[in-house]
PDB file of C-alpha atoms in Angstrom:
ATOM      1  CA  UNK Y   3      79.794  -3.056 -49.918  1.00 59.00           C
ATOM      2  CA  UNK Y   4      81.841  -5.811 -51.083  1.00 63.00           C
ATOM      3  CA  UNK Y   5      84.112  -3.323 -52.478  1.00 75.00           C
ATOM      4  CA  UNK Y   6      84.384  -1.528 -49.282  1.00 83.00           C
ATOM      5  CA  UNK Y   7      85.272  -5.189 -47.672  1.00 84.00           C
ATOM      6  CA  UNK Y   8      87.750  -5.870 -49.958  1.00 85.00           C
ATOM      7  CA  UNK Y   9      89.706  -2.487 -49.681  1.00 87.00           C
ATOM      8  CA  UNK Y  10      88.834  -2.702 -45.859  1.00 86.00           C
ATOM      9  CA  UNK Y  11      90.576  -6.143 -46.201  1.00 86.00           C
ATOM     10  CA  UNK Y  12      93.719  -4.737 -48.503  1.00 88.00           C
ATOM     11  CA  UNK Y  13      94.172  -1.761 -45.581  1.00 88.00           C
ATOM     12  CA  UNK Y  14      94.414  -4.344 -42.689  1.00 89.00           C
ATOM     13  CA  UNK Y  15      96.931  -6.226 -44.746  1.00 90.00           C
ATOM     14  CA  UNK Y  16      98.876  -3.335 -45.742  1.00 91.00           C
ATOM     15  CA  UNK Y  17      98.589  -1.976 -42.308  1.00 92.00           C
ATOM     16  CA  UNK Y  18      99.953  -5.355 -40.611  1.00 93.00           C
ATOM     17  CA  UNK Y  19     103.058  -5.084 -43.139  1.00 93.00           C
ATOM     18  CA  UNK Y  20     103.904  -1.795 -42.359  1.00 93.00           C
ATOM     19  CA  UNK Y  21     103.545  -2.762 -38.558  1.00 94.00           C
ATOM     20  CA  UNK Y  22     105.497  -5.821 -38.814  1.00 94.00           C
ATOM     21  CA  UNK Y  23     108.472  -4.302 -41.127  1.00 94.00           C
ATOM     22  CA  UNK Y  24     108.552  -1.135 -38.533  1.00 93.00           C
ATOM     23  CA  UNK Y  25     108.587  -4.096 -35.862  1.00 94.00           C
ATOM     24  CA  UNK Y  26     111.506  -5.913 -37.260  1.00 92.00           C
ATOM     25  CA  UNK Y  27     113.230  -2.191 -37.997  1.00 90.00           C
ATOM     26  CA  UNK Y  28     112.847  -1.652 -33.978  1.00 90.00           C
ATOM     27  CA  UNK Y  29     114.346  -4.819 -33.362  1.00 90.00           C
ATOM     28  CA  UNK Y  30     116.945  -4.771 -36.254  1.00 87.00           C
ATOM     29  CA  UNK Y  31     117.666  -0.838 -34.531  1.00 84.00           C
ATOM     30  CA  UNK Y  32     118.050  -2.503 -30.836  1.00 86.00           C
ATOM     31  CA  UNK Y  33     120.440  -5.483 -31.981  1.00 88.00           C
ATOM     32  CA  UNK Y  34     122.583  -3.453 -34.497  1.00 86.00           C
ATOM     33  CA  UNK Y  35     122.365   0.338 -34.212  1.00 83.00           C
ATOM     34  CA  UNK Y  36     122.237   0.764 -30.334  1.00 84.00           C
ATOM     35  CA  UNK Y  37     125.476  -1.283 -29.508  1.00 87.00           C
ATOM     36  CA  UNK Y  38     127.113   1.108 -32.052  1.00 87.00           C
ATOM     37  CA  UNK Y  39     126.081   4.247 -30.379  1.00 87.00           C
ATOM     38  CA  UNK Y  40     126.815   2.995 -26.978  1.00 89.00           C
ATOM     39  CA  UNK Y  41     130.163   1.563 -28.622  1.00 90.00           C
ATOM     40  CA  UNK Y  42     130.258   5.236 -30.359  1.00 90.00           C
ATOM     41  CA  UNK Y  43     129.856   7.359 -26.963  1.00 91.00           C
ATOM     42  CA  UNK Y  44     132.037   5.250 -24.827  1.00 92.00           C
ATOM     43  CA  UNK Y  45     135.052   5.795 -27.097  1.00 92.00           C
ATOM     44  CA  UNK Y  46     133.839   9.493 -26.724  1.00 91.00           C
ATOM     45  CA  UNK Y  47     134.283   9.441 -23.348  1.00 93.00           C
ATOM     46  CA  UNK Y  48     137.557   7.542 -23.390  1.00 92.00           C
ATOM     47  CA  UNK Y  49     138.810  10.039 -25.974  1.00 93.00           C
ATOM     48  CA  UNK Y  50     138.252  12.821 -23.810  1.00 93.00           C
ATOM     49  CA  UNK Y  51     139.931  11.639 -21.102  1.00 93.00           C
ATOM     50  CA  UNK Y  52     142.577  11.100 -22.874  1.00 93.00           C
ATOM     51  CA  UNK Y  53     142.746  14.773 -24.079  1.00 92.00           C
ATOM     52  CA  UNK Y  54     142.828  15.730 -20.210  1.00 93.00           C
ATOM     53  CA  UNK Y  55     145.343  13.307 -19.472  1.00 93.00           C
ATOM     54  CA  UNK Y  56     147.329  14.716 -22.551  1.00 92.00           C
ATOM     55  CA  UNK Y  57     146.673  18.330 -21.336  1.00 91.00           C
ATOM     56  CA  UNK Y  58     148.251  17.399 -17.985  1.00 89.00           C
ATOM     57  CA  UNK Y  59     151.266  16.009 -19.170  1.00 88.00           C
ATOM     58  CA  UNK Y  60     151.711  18.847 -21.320  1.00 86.00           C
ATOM     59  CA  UNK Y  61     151.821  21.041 -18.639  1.00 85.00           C
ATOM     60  CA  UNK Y  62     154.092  18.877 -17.097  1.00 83.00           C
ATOM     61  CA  UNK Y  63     156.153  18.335 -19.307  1.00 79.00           C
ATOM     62  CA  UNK Y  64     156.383  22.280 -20.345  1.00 77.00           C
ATOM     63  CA  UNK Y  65     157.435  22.600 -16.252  1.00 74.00           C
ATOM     64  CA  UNK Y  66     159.950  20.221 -16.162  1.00 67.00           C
ATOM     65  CA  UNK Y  67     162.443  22.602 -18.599  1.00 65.00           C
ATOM     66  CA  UNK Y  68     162.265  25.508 -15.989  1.00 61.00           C
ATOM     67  CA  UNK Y  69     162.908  22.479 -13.253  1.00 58.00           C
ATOM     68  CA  UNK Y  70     165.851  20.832 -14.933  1.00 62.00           C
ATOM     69  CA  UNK Y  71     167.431  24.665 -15.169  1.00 59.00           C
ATOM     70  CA  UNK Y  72     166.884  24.988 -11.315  1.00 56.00           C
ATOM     71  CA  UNK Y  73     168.226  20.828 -10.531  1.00 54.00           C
ATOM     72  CA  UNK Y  74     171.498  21.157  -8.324  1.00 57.00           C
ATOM     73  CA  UNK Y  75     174.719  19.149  -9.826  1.00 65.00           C
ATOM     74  CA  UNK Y  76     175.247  16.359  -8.009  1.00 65.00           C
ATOM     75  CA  UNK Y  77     178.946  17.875  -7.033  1.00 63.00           C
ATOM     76  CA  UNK Y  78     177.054  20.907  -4.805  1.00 72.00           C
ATOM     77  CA  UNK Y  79     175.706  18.582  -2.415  1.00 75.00           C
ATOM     78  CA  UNK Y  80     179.591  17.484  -1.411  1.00 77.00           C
ATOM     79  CA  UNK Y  81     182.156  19.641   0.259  1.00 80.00           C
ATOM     80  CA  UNK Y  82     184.536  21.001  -2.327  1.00 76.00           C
ATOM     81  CA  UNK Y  83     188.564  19.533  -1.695  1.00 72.00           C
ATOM     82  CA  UNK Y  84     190.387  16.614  -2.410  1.00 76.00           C
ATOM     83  CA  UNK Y  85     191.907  16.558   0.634  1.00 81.00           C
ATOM     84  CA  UNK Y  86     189.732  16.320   4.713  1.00 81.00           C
ATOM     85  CA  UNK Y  87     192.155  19.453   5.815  1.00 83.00           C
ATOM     86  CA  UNK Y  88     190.831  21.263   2.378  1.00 84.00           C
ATOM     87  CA  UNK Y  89     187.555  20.497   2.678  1.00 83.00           C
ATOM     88  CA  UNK Y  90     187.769  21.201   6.925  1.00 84.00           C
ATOM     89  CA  UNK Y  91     189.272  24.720   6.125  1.00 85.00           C
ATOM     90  CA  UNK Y  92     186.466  25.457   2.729  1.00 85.00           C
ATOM     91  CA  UNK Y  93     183.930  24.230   5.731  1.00 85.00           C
ATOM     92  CA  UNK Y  94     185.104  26.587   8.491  1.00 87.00           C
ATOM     93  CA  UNK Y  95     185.324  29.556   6.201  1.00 87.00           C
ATOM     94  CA  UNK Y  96     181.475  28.509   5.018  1.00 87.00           C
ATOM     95  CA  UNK Y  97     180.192  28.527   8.263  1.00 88.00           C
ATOM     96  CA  UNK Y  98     181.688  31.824   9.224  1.00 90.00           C
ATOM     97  CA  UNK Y  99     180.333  33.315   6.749  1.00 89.00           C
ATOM     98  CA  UNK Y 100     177.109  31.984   8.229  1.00 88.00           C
ATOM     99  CA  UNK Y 101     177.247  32.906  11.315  1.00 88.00           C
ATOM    100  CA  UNK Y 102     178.564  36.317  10.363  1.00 89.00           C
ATOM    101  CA  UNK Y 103     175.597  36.549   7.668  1.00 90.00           C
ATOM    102  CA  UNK Y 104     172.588  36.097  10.135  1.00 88.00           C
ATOM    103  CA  UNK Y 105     174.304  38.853  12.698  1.00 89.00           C
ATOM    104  CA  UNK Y 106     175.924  36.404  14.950  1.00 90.00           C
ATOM    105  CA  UNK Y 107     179.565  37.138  17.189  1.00 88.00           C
ATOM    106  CA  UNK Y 108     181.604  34.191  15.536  1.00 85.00           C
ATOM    107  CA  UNK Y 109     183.710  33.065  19.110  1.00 88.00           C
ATOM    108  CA  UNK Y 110     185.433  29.964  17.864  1.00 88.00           C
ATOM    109  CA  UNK Y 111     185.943  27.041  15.081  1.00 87.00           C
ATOM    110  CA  UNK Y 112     188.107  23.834  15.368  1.00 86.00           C
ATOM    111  CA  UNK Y 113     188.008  20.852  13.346  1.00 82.00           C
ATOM    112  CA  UNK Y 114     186.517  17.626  14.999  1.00 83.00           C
ATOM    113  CA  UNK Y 115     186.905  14.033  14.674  1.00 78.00           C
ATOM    114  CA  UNK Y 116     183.333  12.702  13.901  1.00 72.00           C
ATOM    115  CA  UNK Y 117     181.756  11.042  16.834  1.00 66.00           C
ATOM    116  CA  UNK Y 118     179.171   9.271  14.618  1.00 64.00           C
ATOM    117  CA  UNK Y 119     179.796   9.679  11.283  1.00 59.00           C
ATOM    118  CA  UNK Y 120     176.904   9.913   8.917  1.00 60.00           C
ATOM    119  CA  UNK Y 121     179.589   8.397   6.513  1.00 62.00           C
ATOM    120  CA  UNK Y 122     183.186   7.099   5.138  1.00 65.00           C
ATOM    121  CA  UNK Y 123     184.687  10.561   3.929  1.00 78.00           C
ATOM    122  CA  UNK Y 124     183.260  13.119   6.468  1.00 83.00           C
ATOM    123  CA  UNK Y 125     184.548  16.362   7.973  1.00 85.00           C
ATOM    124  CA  UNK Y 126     183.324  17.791  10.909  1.00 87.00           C
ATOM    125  CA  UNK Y 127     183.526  21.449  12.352  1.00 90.00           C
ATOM    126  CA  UNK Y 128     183.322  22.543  15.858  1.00 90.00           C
ATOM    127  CA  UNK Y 129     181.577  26.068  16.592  1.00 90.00           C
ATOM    128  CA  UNK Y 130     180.942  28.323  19.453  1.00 92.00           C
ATOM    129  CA  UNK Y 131     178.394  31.483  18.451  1.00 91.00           C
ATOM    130  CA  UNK Y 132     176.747  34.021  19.873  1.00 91.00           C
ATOM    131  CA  UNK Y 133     173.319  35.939  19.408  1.00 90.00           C
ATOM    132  CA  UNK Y 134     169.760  36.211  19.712  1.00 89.00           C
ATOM    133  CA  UNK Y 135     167.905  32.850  19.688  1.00 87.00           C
ATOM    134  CA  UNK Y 136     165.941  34.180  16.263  1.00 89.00           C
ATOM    135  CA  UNK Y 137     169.559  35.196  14.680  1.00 89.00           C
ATOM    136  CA  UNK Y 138     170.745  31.329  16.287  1.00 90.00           C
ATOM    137  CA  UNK Y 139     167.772  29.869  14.280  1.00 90.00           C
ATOM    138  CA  UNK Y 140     168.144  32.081  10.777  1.00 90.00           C
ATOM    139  CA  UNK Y 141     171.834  30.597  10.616  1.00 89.00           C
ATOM    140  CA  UNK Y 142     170.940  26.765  11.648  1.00 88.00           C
ATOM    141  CA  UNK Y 143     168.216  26.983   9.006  1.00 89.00           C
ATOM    142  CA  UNK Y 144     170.994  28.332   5.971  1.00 87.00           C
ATOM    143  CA  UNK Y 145     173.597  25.787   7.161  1.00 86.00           C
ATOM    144  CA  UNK Y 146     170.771  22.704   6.843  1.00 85.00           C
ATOM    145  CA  UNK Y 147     169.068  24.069   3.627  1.00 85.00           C
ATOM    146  CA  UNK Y 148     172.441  25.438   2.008  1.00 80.00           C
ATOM    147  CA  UNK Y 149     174.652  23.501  -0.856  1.00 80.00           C
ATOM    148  CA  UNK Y 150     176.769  21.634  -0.189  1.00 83.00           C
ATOM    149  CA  UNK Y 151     174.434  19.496   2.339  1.00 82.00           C
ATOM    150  CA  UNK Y 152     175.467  20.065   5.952  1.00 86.00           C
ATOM    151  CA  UNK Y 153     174.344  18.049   9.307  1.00 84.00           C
ATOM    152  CA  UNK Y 154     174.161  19.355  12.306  1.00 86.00           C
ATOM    153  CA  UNK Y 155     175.223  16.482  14.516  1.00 85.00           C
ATOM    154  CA  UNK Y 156     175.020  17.971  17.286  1.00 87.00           C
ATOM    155  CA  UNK Y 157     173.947  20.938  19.288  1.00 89.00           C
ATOM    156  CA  UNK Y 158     174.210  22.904  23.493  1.00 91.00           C
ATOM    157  CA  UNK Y 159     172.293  25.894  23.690  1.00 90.00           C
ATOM    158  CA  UNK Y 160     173.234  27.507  27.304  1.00 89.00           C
ATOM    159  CA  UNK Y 161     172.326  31.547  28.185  1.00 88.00           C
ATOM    160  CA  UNK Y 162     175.743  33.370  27.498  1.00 83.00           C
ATOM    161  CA  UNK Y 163     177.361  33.965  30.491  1.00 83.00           C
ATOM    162  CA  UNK Y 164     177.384  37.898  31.953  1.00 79.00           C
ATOM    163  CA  UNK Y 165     174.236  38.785  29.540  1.00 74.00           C
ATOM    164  CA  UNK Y 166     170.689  39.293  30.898  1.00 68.00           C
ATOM    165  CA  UNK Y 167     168.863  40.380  27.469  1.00 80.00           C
ATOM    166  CA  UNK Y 168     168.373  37.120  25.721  1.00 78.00           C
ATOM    167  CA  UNK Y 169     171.741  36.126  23.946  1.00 87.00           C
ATOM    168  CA  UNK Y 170     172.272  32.797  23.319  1.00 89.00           C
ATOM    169  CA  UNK Y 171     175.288  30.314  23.167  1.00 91.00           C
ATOM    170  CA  UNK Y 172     175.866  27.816  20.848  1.00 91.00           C
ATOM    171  CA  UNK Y 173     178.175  25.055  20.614  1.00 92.00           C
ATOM    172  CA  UNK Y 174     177.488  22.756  17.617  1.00 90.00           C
ATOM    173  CA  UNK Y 175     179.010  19.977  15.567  1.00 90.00           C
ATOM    174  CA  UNK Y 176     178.156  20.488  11.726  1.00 89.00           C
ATOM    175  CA  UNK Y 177     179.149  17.238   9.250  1.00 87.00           C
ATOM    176  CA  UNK Y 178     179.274  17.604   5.164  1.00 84.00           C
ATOM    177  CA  UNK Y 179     180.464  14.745   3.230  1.00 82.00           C
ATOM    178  CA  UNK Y 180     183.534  14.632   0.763  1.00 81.00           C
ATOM    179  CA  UNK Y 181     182.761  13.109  -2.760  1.00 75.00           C
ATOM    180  CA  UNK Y 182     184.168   9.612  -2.993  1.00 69.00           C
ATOM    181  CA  UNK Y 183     187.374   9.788  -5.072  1.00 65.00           C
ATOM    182  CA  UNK Y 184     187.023   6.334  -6.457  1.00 61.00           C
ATOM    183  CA  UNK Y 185     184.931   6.750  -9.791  1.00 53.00           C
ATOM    184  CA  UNK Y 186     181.314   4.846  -9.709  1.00 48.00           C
ATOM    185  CA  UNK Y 187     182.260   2.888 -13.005  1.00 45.00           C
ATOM    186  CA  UNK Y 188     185.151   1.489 -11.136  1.00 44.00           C
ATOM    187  CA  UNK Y 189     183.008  -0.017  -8.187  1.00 45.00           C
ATOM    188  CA  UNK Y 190     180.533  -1.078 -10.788  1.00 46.00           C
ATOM    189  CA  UNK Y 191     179.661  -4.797  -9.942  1.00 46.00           C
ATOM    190  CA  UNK Y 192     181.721  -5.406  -6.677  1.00 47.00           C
ATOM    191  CA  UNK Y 193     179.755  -5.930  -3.566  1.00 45.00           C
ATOM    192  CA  UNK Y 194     181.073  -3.774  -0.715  1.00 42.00           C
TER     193      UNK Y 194
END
């Protein structure tokens, strides 16, 4: 009996050591090892974003080759001519085309003194056309989205006279601006 006391008394002992070391592991485990893992998982996370974010610039960037190839010159979006009565004549034979392109009957073309200018070097063209109002809109559409950029300033849209079946005319103003002959590096620091 005393024997069974004594090793009754050694397995309570034992037992309280192994519960108070697995105690102190828990707690040891909650300080330490689970500010690690959330440390661990959060730079997971922050990782993978990262790869997405990389992914999509990737794909950017692999776009932007095919873009630059496509990127107008900054010279198209100017009328071509050193001169206003070159760049007037390149103009008229431009918009002729135009007209003459979307079906229209091309009745006249004059060179015009801007009434507002959009700017210091531009030359604007007079026109009188003819056609359908869809044929009308197909050509003012090409002369806004075309190269080099052209504005049209100003527009009358009256029924032609002696027609019944629809045709339109138009009497517009289109503006397109002449590069600046003065080079940039030249104006570089004045104030205007």
């Amino acid at each position: 009996m005393i024997r069974d006391q004594s090793t009754r008394a050694l397995l309570l002992r034992r037992l309280r050591f192994v519960c108070i070391n697995l105690a102190m592991l828990a707690v040891v485990a909650l300080l330490v090892v689970a500010p690690l893992v959330s440390k661990a998982v959060e730079q997971g996370e922050a990782i993978a974003d990262r790869a997405d974010q990389l992914a999509r610039l990737t794909a950017i960037a692999g776009n932007a080759s095919p873009m630059r190839n496509n990127a107008f010159k900054i010279d198209e979006i100017y009328l071509s001519g050193s001169e206003e009565r070159l760049a007037s004549a390149d103009l008229q034979a431009n918009l002729k085309a135009v007209a003459s392109a979307a079906g229209l009957r091309f009745l006249s073309v004059r060179a015009v003194t801007p009434g507002r200018p959009l700017g210091a070097r531009m030359v604007a063209v007079g026109l009188d056309l003819e056609g359908s109002a869809g044929a009308l809109r197909d050509a003012f559409k090409n002369i806004e989205t075309a190269r080099p950029i052209l504005f049209v300033t100003s527009l009358v849209l009256r029924p032609a006279p002696g027609t019944a079946d629809g045709v339109m005319r138009a009497e517009l103003t289109v503006q397109g601006a002449m590069r600046d002959p003065t080079p940039v590096a030249a104006n570089a620091g004045q104030v205007p």
